[in-house]
GROMACS .gro file of C-alpha atoms in nm:
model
  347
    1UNK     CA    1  -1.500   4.844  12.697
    2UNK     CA    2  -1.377   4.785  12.317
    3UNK     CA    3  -1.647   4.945  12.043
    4UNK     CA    4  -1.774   4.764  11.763
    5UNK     CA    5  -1.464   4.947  11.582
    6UNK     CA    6  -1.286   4.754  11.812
    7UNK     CA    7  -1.131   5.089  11.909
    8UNK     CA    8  -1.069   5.106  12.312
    9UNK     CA    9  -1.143   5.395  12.494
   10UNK     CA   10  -0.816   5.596  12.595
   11UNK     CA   11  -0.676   5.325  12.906
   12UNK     CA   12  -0.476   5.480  13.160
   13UNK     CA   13  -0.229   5.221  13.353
   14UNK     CA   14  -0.283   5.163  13.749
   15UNK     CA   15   0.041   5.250  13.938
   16UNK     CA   16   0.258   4.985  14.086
   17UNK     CA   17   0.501   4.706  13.922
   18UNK     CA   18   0.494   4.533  13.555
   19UNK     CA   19   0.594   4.242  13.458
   20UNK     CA   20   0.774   4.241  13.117
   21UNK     CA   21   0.772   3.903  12.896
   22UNK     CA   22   0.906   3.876  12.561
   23UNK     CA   23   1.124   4.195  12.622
   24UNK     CA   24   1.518   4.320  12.643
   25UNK     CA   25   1.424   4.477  12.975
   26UNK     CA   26   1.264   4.320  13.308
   27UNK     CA   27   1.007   4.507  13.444
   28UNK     CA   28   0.895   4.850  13.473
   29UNK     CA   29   0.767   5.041  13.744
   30UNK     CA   30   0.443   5.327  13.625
   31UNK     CA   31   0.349   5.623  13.817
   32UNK     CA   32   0.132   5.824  13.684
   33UNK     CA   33   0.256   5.937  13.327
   34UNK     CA   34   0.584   5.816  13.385
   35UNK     CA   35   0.770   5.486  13.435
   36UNK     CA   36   1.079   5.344  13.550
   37UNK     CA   37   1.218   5.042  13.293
   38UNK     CA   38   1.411   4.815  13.497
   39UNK     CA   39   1.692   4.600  13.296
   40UNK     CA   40   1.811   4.254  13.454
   41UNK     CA   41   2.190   4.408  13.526
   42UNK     CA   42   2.023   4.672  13.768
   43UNK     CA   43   2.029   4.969  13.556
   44UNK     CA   44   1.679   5.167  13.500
   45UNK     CA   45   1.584   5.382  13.234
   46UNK     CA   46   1.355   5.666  13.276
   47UNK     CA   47   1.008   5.608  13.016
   48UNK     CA   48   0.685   5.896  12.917
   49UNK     CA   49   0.424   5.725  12.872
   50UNK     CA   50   0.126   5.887  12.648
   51UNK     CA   51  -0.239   5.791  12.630
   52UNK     CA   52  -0.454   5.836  12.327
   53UNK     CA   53  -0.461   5.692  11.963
   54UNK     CA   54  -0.114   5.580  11.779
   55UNK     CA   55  -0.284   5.448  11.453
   56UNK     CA   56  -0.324   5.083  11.343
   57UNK     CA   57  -0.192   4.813  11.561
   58UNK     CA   58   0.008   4.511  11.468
   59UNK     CA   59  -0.230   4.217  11.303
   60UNK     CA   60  -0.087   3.978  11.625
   61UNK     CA   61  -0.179   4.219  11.835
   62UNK     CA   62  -0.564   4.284  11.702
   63UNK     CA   63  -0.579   3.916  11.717
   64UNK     CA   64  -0.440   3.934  12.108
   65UNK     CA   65  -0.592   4.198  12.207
   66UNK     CA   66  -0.924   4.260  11.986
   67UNK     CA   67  -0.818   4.637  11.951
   68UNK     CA   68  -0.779   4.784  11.606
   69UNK     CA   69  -0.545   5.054  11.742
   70UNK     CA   70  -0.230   5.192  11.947
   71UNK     CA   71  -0.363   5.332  12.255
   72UNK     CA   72  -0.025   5.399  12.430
   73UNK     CA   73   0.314   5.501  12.328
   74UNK     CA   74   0.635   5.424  12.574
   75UNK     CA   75   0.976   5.662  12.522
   76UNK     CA   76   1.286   5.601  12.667
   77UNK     CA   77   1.643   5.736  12.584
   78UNK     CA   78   1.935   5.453  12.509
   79UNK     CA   79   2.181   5.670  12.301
   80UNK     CA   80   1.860   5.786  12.075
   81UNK     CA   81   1.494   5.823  12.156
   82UNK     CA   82   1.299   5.450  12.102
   83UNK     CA   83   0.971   5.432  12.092
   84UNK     CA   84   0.681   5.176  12.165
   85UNK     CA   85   0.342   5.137  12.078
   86UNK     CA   86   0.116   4.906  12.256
   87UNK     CA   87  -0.227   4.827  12.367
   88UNK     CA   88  -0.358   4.842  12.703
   89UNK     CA   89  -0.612   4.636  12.858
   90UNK     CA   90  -0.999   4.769  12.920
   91UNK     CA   91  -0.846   4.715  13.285
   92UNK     CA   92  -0.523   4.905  13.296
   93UNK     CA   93  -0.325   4.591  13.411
   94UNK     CA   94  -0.208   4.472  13.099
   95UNK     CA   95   0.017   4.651  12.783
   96UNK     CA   96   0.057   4.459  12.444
   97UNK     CA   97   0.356   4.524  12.205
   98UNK     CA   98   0.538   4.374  11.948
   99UNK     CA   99   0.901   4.384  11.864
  100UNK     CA  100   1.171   4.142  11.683
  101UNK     CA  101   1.168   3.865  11.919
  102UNK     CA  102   0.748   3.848  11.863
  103UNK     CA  103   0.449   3.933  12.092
  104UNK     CA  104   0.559   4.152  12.477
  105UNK     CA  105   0.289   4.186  12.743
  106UNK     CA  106   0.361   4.408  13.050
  107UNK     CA  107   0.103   4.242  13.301
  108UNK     CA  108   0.043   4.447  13.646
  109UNK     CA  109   0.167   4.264  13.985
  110UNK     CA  110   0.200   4.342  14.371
  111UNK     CA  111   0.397   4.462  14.520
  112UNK     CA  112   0.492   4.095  14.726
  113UNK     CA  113   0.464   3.906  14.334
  114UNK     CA  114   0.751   4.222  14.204
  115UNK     CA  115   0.965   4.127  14.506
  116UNK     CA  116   0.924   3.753  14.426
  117UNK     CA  117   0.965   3.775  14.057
  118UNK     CA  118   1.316   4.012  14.143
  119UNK     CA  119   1.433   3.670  14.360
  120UNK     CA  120   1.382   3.446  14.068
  121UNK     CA  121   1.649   3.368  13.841
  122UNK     CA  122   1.937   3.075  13.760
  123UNK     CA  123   2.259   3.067  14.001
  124UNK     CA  124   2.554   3.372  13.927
  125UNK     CA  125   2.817   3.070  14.021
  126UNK     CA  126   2.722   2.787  13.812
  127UNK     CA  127   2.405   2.827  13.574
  128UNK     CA  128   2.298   2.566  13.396
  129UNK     CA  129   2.318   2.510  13.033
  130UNK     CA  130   2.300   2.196  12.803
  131UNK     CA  131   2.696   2.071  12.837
  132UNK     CA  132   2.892   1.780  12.979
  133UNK     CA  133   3.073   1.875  13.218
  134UNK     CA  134   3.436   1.800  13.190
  135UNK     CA  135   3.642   2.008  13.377
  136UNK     CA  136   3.957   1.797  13.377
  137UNK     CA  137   3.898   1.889  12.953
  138UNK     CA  138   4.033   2.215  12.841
  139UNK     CA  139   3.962   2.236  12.467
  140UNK     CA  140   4.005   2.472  12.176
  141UNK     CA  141   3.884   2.810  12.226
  142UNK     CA  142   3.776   3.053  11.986
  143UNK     CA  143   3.627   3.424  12.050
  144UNK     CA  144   3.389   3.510  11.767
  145UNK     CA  145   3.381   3.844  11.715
  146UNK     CA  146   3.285   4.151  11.473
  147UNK     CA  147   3.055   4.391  11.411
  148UNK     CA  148   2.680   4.382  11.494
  149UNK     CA  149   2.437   4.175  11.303
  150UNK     CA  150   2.779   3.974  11.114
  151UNK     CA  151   2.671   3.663  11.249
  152UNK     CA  152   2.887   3.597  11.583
  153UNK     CA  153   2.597   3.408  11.789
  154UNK     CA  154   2.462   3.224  11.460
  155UNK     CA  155   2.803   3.092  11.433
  156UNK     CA  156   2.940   3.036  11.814
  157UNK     CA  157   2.576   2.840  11.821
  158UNK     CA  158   2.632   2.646  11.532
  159UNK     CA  159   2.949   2.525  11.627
  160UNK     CA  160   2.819   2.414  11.944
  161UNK     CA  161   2.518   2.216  11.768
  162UNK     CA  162   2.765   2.061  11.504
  163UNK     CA  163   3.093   2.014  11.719
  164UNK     CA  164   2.985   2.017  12.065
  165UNK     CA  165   3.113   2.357  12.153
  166UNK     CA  166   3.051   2.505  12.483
  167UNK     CA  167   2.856   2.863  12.376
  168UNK     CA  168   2.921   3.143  12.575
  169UNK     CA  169   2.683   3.475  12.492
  170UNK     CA  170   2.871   3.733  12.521
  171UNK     CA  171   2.588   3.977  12.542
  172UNK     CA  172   2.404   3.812  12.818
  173UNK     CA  173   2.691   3.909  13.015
  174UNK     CA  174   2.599   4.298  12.998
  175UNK     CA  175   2.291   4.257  13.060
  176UNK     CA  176   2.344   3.988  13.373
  177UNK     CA  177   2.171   3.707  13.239
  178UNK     CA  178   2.235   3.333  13.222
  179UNK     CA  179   2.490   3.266  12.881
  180UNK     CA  180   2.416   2.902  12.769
  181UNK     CA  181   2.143   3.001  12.524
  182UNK     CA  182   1.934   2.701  12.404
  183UNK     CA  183   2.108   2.524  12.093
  184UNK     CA  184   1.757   2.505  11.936
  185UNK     CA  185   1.657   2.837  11.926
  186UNK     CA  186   1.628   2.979  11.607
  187UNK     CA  187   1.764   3.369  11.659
  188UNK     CA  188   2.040   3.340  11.911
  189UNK     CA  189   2.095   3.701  11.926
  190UNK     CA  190   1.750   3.757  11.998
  191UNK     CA  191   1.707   3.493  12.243
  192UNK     CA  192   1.928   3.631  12.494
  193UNK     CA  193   1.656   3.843  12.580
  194UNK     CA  194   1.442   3.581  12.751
  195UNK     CA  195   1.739   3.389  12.905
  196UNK     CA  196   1.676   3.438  13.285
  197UNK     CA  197   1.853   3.683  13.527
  198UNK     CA  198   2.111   3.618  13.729
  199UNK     CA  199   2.099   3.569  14.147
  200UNK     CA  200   2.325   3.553  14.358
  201UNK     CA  201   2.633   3.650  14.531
  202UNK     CA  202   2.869   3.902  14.332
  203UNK     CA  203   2.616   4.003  14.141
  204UNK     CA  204   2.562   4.355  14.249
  205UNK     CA  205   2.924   4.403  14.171
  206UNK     CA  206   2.867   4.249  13.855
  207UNK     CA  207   2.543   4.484  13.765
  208UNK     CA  208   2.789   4.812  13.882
  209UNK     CA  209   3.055   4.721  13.656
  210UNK     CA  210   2.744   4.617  13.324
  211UNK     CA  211   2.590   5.010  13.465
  212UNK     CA  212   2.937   5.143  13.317
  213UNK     CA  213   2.971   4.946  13.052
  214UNK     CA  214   2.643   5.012  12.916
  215UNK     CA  215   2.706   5.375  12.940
  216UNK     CA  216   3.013   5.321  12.722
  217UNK     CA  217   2.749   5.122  12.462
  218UNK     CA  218   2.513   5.417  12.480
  219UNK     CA  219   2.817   5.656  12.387
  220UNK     CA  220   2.914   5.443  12.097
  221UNK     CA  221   2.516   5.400  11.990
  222UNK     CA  222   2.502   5.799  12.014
  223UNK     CA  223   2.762   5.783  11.754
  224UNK     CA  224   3.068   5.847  11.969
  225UNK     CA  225   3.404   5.629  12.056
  226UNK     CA  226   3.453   5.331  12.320
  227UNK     CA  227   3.596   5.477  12.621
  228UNK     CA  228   3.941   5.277  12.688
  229UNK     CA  229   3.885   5.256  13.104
  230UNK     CA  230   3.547   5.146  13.071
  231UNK     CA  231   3.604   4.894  12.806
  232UNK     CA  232   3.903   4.755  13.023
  233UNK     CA  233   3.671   4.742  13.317
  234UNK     CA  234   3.390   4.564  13.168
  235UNK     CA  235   3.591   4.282  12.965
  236UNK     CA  236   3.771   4.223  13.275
  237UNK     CA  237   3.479   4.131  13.475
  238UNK     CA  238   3.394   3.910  13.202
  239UNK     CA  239   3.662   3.754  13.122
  240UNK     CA  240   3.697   3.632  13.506
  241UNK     CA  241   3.376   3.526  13.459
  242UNK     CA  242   3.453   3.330  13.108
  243UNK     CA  243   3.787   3.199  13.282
  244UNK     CA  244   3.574   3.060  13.613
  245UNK     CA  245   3.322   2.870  13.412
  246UNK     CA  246   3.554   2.754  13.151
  247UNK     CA  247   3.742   2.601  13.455
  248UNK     CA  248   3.417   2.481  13.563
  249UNK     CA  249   3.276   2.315  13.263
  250UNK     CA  250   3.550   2.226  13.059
  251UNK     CA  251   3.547   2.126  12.678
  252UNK     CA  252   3.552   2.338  12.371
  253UNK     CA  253   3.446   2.697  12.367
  254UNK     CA  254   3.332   2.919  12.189
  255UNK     CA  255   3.261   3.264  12.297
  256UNK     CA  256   3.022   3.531  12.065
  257UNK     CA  257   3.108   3.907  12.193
  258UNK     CA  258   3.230   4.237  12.038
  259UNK     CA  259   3.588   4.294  12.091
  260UNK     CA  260   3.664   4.627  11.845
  261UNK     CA  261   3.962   4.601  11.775
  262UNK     CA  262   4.353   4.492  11.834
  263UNK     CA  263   4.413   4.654  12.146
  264UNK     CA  264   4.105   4.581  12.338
  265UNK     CA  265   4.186   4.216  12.198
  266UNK     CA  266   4.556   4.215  12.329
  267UNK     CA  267   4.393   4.305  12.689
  268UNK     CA  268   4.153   4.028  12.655
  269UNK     CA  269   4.387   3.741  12.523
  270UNK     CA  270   4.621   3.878  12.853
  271UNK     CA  271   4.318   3.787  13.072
  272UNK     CA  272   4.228   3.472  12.913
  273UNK     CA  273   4.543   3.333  12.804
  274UNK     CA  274   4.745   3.265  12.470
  275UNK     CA  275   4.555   2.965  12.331
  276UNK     CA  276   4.266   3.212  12.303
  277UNK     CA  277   4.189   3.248  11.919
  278UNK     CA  278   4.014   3.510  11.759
  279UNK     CA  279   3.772   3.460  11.495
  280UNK     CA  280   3.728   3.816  11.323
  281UNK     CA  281   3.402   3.794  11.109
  282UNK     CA  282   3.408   4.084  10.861
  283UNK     CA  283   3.139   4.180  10.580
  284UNK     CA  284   3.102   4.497  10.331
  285UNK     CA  285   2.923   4.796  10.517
  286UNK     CA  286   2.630   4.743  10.236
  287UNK     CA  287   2.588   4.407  10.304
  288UNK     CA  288   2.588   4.416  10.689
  289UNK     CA  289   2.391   4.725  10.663
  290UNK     CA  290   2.057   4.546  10.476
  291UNK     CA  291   2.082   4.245  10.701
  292UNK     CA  292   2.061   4.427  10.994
  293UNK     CA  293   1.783   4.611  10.812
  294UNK     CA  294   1.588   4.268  10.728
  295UNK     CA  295   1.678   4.136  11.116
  296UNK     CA  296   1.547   4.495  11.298
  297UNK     CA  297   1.244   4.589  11.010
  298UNK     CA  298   1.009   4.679  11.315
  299UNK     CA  299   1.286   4.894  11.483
  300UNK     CA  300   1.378   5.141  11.194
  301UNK     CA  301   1.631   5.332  11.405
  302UNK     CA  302   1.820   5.030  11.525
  303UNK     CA  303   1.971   5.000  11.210
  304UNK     CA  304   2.191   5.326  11.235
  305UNK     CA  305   2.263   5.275  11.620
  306UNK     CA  306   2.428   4.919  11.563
  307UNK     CA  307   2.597   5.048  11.234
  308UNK     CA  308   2.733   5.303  11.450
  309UNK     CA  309   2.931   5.016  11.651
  310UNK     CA  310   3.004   4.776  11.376
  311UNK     CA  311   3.193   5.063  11.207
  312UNK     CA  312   3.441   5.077  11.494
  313UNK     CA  313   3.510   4.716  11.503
  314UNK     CA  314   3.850   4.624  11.314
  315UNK     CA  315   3.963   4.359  11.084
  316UNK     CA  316   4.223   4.171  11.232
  317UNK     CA  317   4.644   4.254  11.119
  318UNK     CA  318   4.940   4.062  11.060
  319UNK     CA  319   5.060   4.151  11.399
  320UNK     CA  320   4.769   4.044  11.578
  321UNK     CA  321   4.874   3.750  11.734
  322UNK     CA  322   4.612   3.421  11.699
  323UNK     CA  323   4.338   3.625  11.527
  324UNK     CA  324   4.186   3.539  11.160
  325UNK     CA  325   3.976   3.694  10.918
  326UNK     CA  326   3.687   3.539  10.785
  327UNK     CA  327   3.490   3.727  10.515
  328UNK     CA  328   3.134   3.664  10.526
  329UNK     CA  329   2.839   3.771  10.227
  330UNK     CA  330   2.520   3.764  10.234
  331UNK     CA  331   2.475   3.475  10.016
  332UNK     CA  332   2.653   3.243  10.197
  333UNK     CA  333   2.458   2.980  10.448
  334UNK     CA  334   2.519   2.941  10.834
  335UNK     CA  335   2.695   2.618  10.720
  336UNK     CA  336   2.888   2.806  10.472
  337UNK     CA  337   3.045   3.065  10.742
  338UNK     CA  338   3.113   2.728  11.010
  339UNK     CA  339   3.295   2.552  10.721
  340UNK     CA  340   3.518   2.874  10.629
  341UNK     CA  341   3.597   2.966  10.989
  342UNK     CA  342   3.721   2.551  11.068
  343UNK     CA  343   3.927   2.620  10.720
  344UNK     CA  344   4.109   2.923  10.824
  345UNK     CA  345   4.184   2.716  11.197
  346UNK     CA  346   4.280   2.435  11.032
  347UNK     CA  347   4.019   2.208  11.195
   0.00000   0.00000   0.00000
């Protein structure tokens, strides 16, 4: 029970499945000490777990919980050591964290609810999203692209709210989850993290191909370069995948992903096609460096991992064939970046 401290007695976790809501990865699985974190794509991550007293918790999650402190810490390796610190329950079934998207809860389930929950999840061949379809249509279509925290969902989304663009999340494609993000969300980036798995057939080749390209983001968030073969690999799976429901949907598109640089953007425009247009959003180190800072304040360490990738992605050249720059400050709006990016595409 909690003490009139409201400080919990060190919780241990009962074995077996949990459910994770409000988190970047699915599920994890606890024995003992350790855990398995299970990500929507089908890779798992090895986690230590620790019991005992992490100092004061998050205000929300006092509120949530009624405990005044940390009472577990969760580790796991992703290209650096993360860490989280949560809460668990008087009754071991439940852990309480907070990151950037808000309040997480890990809540215990059997083993027949796990096998359920793994089941659930929007169609691999068609899933839904809120856009006419049109597939006798085949509109403009634009790749946003740049480093990490530059703005590439913010924009493909506004686009689609203000001009009807079809917006394809990029990043929801690594981790095998449904792309149409909701058009009134306020963080796209973030909010790829609650979009719902993918079922369905091809989708364990799918999760093989996302296993090796995460490795390759792991690399590059270790501070290393993109491997060529496993970049090729991984935007070609998604670019069938971009192509098929393009076909299938129709319209206007607009697509937010990382592309690097010109080569891996020459291999891409040779999947996609030549009326594929590349929107290149670039900003000062400095400046991208604080808002990534202000975006990831509860995740210290993320701020050197994704500066890590956004310092191998390259301004687009003379030579690069349909690609423009679009420099982007801090003190401009979102309106401000949608108005410069229609200027330089004369739209």
């Amino acid at each position: 029970m909690v003490d009139q401290e409201g400080i919990s007695p060190t919780s241990t976790l009962h074995d077996g499945f949990y459910r994770a809501t409000g988190n970047w990865y699915r599920s994890i699985v606890v024995e003992g000490d350790t855990a398995v974190m299970m990500l929507p794509n089908g890779s798992a991550l090895d986690m230590k777990l620790k019991f005992g007293e992490f100092g004061e918790a998050d205000p929300d999650i006092v509120e949530t919980t009624g405990q005044n402190f940390y009472n577990i810490s969760l580790s796991f390796f992703f290209g650096k050591e993360f860490t989280e610190l949560g809460v668990v329950s008087e009754d071991g079934l439940r852990i309480t964290t907070k990151n950037d998207i808000g309040l997480s809860v890990l809540g215990w389930m059997s083993e027949e609810e796990g096998a359920a929950l793994e089941a659930k999840g929007d169609p691999i061949e068609d899933p839904p999203g809120p856009y006419k379809i049109q597939p006798d249509i085949l509109g403009k279509f634009l790749w946003i692209t740049g480093g990490a925290g530059v703005g590439k969902s913010t924009s493909a989304q506004l686009l689609s709210k203000m001009h009807g663009y079809v917006y394809y999340e990029g990043d929801c494609f690594a981790s095998c989850r449904n792309p149409y993000i909701p058009l009134d969300v306020q963080n796209p980036s973030l909010a790829q993290f609650l979009q719902k798995p993918l079922i369905g057939e091809g989708l364990e080749e799918r999760r093989e191909v996302c296993k090796r390209g995460n490795e390759m983001f792991g690399e590059m968030m270790a501070g290393g370069d993109y491997d060529k073969g496993k970049a090729e690999e991984y935007y070609e799976k998604m670019c069938e995948d971009i192509k098929r429901e393009r076909k299938r949907i129709g319209g206007d598109w607009s697509i937010a992903g990382v592309t690097f640089g010109q080569d891996l953007r020459n291999f891409i425009r040779s999947k996609l096609g030549t009326d594929l247009v590349f929107v290149v959003l670039n900003m000062e180190m400095e400046d991208l460096k604080e808002r990534i800072r202000i975006r990831h304040i509860r995740e210290k360490g993320t701020v050197d991992i994704l500066m890590s990738i956004s310092r191998l992605c390259e301004a687009a050249t003379e030579d690069d064939d349909n690609a423009v720059n679009v420099m982007i400050t801090n003190e401009m709006s979102k309106e401000d970046v949608i108005s410069k990016i229609l200027e330089k595409l004369n739209l």
